[in-house]
CSV table of C-alpha atoms in Angstrom, one decimal:
chain,number,residue,atom,x,y,z
R,191,MET,CA,0.0,0.0,0.0
R,192,GLY,CA,1.3,3.5,-0.8
R,193,SER,CA,1.5,6.1,1.9
R,194,ARG,CA,2.1,9.8,2.1
R,195,ALA,CA,5.6,10.7,3.2
R,196,SER,CA,5.8,12.1,6.7
R,197,PRO,CA,7.5,15.5,7.2
R,198,ASP,CA,10.7,13.9,8.5
R,199,HIS,CA,10.8,11.5,5.5
R,200,ALA,CA,10.1,14.3,3.1
R,201,SER,CA,13.0,16.3,4.5
R,202,GLU,CA,15.2,13.2,4.1
R,203,ARG,CA,14.3,12.9,0.5
R,204,THR,CA,14.8,16.6,-0.1
R,205,ILE,CA,18.4,16.2,0.9
R,206,ASP,CA,19.2,12.7,-0.4
R,207,GLU,CA,17.3,12.7,-3.7
R,208,GLY,CA,17.7,16.3,-4.9
R,209,LEU,CA,14.0,17.3,-4.6
R,210,THR,CA,14.9,20.8,-3.5
R,211,LEU,CA,13.7,22.0,-6.9
R,212,VAL,CA,17.1,23.7,-7.6
R,213,ASN,CA,18.8,20.8,-9.5
R,214,GLU,CA,19.4,20.8,-13.2
R,215,VAL,CA,16.5,19.5,-15.2
R,216,LYS,CA,16.5,15.8,-15.9
R,217,SER,CA,15.0,15.3,-19.3
R,218,PRO,CA,13.1,12.2,-20.2
R,219,THR,CA,16.2,11.0,-22.1
R,220,GLU,CA,18.4,11.3,-19.1
R,221,HIS,CA,16.9,8.6,-16.8
R,222,PRO,CA,19.7,7.6,-14.4
R,223,THR,CA,19.1,3.9,-14.4
R,224,CYS,CA,18.5,3.3,-18.1
R,225,ARG,CA,20.5,0.5,-19.8
R,226,SER,CA,21.9,2.3,-22.7
R,227,GLY,CA,24.2,0.6,-25.2
R,228,ARG,CA,22.6,-2.9,-25.1
R,229,ARG,CA,21.2,-4.4,-28.2
R,230,HIS,CA,17.4,-4.2,-28.5
R,231,SER,CA,15.3,-7.3,-29.2
R,232,ASP,CA,12.2,-7.5,-31.4
R,233,GLU,CA,10.3,-7.3,-28.1
R,234,ASP,CA,12.0,-4.0,-27.3
R,235,PHE,CA,11.1,-2.6,-30.7
R,236,ARG,CA,7.5,-3.7,-30.2
R,237,LEU,CA,7.4,-1.9,-26.9
R,238,GLN,CA,9.0,1.3,-28.3
R,239,ARG,CA,6.4,1.4,-31.0
R,240,GLU,CA,3.6,0.9,-28.5
R,241,GLY,CA,5.0,3.8,-26.5
R,242,GLU,CA,5.3,6.0,-29.6
R,243,GLN,CA,1.6,5.3,-30.4
R,244,ALA,CA,0.6,6.1,-26.8
R,245,LEU,CA,2.4,9.5,-27.0
R,246,GLU,CA,0.7,10.3,-30.3
R,247,ALA,CA,-2.7,9.5,-28.8
R,248,LEU,CA,-2.0,11.5,-25.7
R,249,GLU,CA,-1.0,14.5,-27.7
R,250,ALA,CA,-4.2,14.2,-29.8
R,251,LEU,CA,-6.3,13.8,-26.6
R,252,THR,CA,-4.9,17.0,-25.0
R,253,GLU,CA,-4.4,19.3,-27.9
R,254,ASN,CA,-8.1,20.3,-28.3
R,255,ASP,CA,-10.2,21.3,-25.3
R,256,ALA,CA,-13.4,21.6,-27.4
R,257,ASP,CA,-14.0,17.8,-27.3
R,258,TRP,CA,-14.2,17.7,-23.5
R,259,THR,CA,-17.3,18.1,-21.3
R,260,PHE,CA,-17.0,19.6,-17.8
R,261,GLU,CA,-17.7,17.0,-15.0
R,262,LYS,CA,-16.8,18.6,-11.7
R,263,SER,CA,-14.2,20.9,-10.0
R,264,LYS,CA,-12.8,21.6,-6.6
R,265,ASP,CA,-10.4,24.3,-5.4
R,266,GLY,CA,-9.0,25.1,-8.8
R,267,ILE,CA,-8.8,21.5,-10.1
R,268,TYR,CA,-11.1,20.7,-13.0
R,269,CYS,CA,-12.3,17.3,-14.3
R,270,TYR,CA,-13.6,16.7,-17.8
R,271,SER,CA,-14.7,13.7,-19.9
R,272,ARG,CA,-15.1,12.8,-23.5
R,273,PRO,CA,-16.5,9.7,-25.2
R,274,GLY,CA,-14.1,7.0,-26.2
R,275,LYS,CA,-14.8,3.9,-28.3
R,276,THR,CA,-16.2,1.8,-25.5
R,277,ARG,CA,-16.1,4.1,-22.4
R,278,LYS,CA,-15.5,7.6,-21.2
R,279,ILE,CA,-12.1,9.1,-21.1
R,280,PHE,CA,-11.3,11.5,-18.3
R,281,LYS,CA,-8.8,14.3,-17.7
R,282,ALA,CA,-8.1,16.5,-14.7
R,283,GLU,CA,-6.2,19.8,-14.8
R,284,GLY,CA,-4.6,21.9,-12.1
R,285,VAL,CA,-2.1,24.8,-12.1
R,286,TYR,CA,0.8,24.6,-9.7
R,287,ASP,CA,3.3,27.1,-8.3
R,288,LEU,CA,6.3,25.5,-9.9
R,289,THR,CA,8.0,25.9,-13.2
R,290,VAL,CA,7.4,23.1,-15.6
R,291,GLU,CA,11.0,21.9,-15.1
R,292,GLN,CA,10.6,21.9,-11.3
R,293,LEU,CA,7.4,20.0,-11.5
R,294,TRP,CA,9.0,17.4,-13.8
R,295,ASN,CA,12.0,17.0,-11.5
R,296,LEU,CA,9.7,16.5,-8.5
R,297,LEU,CA,7.9,13.7,-10.3
R,298,TYR,CA,10.9,12.1,-11.9
R,299,PRO,CA,13.3,10.3,-12.2
R,300,GLY,CA,11.7,8.4,-9.3
R,301,ASP,CA,8.2,7.1,-9.5
R,302,THR,CA,6.6,9.2,-6.8
R,303,THR,CA,2.9,8.6,-7.7
R,304,PRO,CA,2.1,6.5,-4.6
R,305,GLU,CA,3.3,9.4,-2.4
R,306,TRP,CA,0.8,11.9,-3.7
R,307,SER,CA,-2.1,9.9,-5.2
R,308,PRO,CA,-4.4,8.3,-2.7
R,309,GLN,CA,-5.5,5.8,-5.4
R,310,CYS,CA,-2.0,4.5,-6.2
R,311,ALA,CA,-0.6,1.7,-4.0
R,312,LEU,CA,2.3,0.8,-6.2
R,313,ASN,CA,4.0,2.1,-9.3
R,314,GLU,CA,7.3,0.4,-10.2
R,315,VAL,CA,9.4,0.0,-13.3
R,316,ILE,CA,9.9,-3.7,-14.0
R,317,TYR,CA,11.8,-3.4,-17.3
R,318,ARG,CA,13.7,-0.6,-19.1
R,319,VAL,CA,13.6,-0.6,-22.8
R,320,ASP,CA,15.7,2.5,-23.5
R,321,GLU,CA,16.4,6.0,-22.1
R,322,HIS,CA,12.7,7.0,-22.4
R,323,THR,CA,10.7,3.8,-22.6
R,324,ASP,CA,9.9,1.3,-19.8
R,325,ILE,CA,7.3,-1.1,-18.5
R,326,VAL,CA,5.5,-0.1,-15.3
R,327,TYR,CA,3.6,-2.4,-13.0
R,328,SER,CA,0.9,-0.4,-11.1
R,329,VAL,CA,-1.6,-1.4,-8.3
R,330,THR,CA,-4.5,0.8,-7.2
R,331,ASN,CA,-6.0,1.0,-3.8
R,332,ALA,CA,-9.7,0.2,-3.5
R,333,MET,CA,-11.8,3.2,-4.6
R,334,GLY,CA,-15.2,3.1,-3.0
R,335,PRO,CA,-17.1,0.1,-4.6
R,336,ILE,CA,-14.1,-0.6,-7.0
R,337,ALA,CA,-11.7,-3.1,-5.6
R,338,SER,CA,-8.0,-2.9,-6.1
R,339,ARG,CA,-6.8,-3.4,-9.7
R,340,ASP,CA,-3.3,-4.0,-11.2
R,341,PHE,CA,-2.0,-2.8,-14.6
R,342,VAL,CA,1.0,-3.6,-16.8
R,343,SER,CA,1.8,-0.7,-19.1
R,344,VAL,CA,4.5,0.5,-21.5
R,345,ARG,CA,5.4,4.1,-20.7
R,346,GLN,CA,7.3,6.6,-22.8
R,347,PHE,CA,8.4,10.1,-22.2
R,348,LYS,CA,9.3,13.1,-24.4
R,349,PHE,CA,10.0,16.8,-24.2
R,350,LYS,CA,8.4,18.9,-27.0
R,351,ASP,CA,7.9,22.6,-27.5
R,352,GLY,CA,8.6,23.4,-23.8
R,353,CYS,CA,6.2,20.7,-22.5
R,354,TYR,CA,6.8,17.3,-20.9
R,355,TYR,CA,4.8,14.2,-21.9
R,356,SER,CA,4.5,10.9,-20.1
R,357,ALA,CA,2.2,8.4,-22.0
R,358,SER,CA,1.2,4.8,-21.1
R,359,VAL,CA,-0.8,2.0,-22.7
R,360,ALA,CA,-1.5,-1.6,-21.7
R,361,THR,CA,1.0,-4.2,-22.8
R,362,SER,CA,1.9,-7.8,-22.1
R,363,SER,CA,4.9,-8.9,-20.1
R,364,GLU,CA,6.1,-12.3,-18.8
R,365,LEU,CA,7.6,-10.4,-15.9
R,366,LYS,CA,4.1,-9.8,-14.4
R,367,PRO,CA,1.7,-12.6,-15.5
R,368,GLN,CA,-1.9,-12.1,-14.6
R,369,GLN,CA,-2.9,-13.8,-11.3
R,370,SER,CA,-6.3,-15.4,-10.9
R,371,TRP,CA,-7.1,-13.7,-7.6
R,372,LYS,CA,-6.4,-10.2,-8.8
R,373,VAL,CA,-8.3,-8.2,-11.5
R,374,ARG,CA,-6.0,-7.1,-14.3
R,375,ALA,CA,-7.3,-3.9,-15.7
R,376,GLU,CA,-6.0,-2.3,-18.9
R,377,ASN,CA,-5.0,1.2,-19.8
R,378,GLY,CA,-5.9,2.7,-23.2
R,379,PRO,CA,-3.6,5.5,-24.3
R,380,CYS,CA,-3.3,7.8,-21.3
R,381,GLY,CA,-0.8,9.7,-19.2
R,382,TYR,CA,0.0,13.3,-18.3
R,383,VAL,CA,1.3,16.5,-19.8
R,384,LEU,CA,3.2,19.4,-18.1
R,385,VAL,CA,2.7,22.7,-19.8
R,386,PRO,CA,4.3,26.0,-18.8
R,387,VAL,CA,1.7,28.7,-17.8
R,388,ASP,CA,4.3,31.4,-17.2
R,389,GLU,CA,7.8,31.7,-15.7
R,390,SER,CA,6.7,30.4,-12.3
R,391,LYS,CA,3.7,28.2,-12.9
R,392,ALA,CA,2.9,24.9,-14.7
R,393,LYS,CA,-0.3,23.2,-15.7
R,394,PHE,CA,-0.6,19.5,-14.9
R,395,THR,CA,-3.0,17.5,-17.0
R,396,TRP,CA,-3.7,13.8,-16.2
R,397,VAL,CA,-5.7,11.7,-18.7
R,398,ILE,CA,-7.3,8.4,-17.5
R,399,ASN,CA,-8.4,6.0,-20.1
R,400,ALA,CA,-8.9,2.7,-18.2
R,401,ASP,CA,-10.9,-0.5,-18.7
R,402,LEU,CA,-11.3,-1.6,-15.1
R,403,LYS,CA,-12.9,-4.9,-16.1
R,404,GLY,CA,-15.3,-6.5,-13.6
R,405,TRP,CA,-19.1,-6.1,-13.5
R,406,LEU,CA,-19.7,-2.7,-12.0
R,407,PRO,CA,-22.2,-0.4,-13.7
R,408,GLN,CA,-20.3,2.1,-15.9
R,409,LEU,CA,-22.1,5.0,-14.2
R,410,ILE,CA,-20.6,4.0,-10.9
R,411,ILE,CA,-17.1,3.6,-12.5
R,412,ASP,CA,-17.3,7.0,-14.2
R,413,HIS,CA,-18.4,8.8,-10.9
R,414,THR,CA,-15.6,7.1,-9.0
R,415,ILE,CA,-12.9,7.9,-11.6
R,416,ALA,CA,-13.8,11.6,-11.7
R,417,GLY,CA,-13.6,11.9,-7.9
R,418,ALA,CA,-10.3,9.9,-7.8
R,419,LEU,CA,-8.7,12.3,-10.3
R,420,ILE,CA,-9.7,15.3,-8.3
R,421,GLY,CA,-8.3,13.7,-5.2
R,422,SER,CA,-5.0,12.8,-6.9
R,423,LEU,CA,-4.4,16.3,-8.1
R,424,GLU,CA,-5.2,17.6,-4.6
R,425,GLY,CA,-2.7,15.1,-3.3
R,426,LEU,CA,-0.1,16.4,-5.7
R,427,ARG,CA,-0.7,20.0,-4.4
R,428,HIS,CA,-0.1,18.8,-0.8
R,429,TYR,CA,3.0,16.9,-1.9
R,430,ILE,CA,4.5,19.9,-3.6
R,431,GLY,CA,4.0,21.9,-0.4
R,432,GLN,CA,6.4,19.6,1.3
R,433,PHE,CA,9.2,20.8,-0.9
R,434,HIS,CA,8.2,24.2,-2.1
R,435,THR,CA,6.9,27.0,0.2
């Protein structure tokens, strides 16, 4: 289960892991634990292409606000939805008092999602394809009537026109086979985008496009996802406050 960092723990990380927001920007192509120089397999090329397609889809989903319908808001965080092929796709947006580079550095190179999102119990890299592509295994906490789910996704990063993109989509991996006692959900193209608002603020947009499986009515799933997105962006605001005042 993921938990929020205590103030003491947060201070420790600020010193030990460089989350003081004054370090040089680590771009998506400078991941410190990537395995550069090794020969890529056919499987690696498949994963790279899946990641590229997820990035293309994420860009398309976030470049036009006209396709989105307002769902709810709270304290400057806004949630929207749009129809997908088989289900609604959701996004939430919030503006934070950090530069886009500072916000990226706070989120990466470590996977800090469980520390600020109440819905995320685990988010771990299980395989690195290249400097900007990896496979991530994620587990959610229970969300109201929706029990815990796990996901295996290929994820790819890029920096373009002053913005940071992190896109994911469901993939297969022998490293994390599905277990009969756990519901394996699947991500459609999704992820988040960091966009500079001005010299001191950045907009964070998180797109959720998940097939949660199971037998719950879609209306209940939609209501739960919208609330969870708002809660996650609120959590990010509190998390940022530990490092930036």
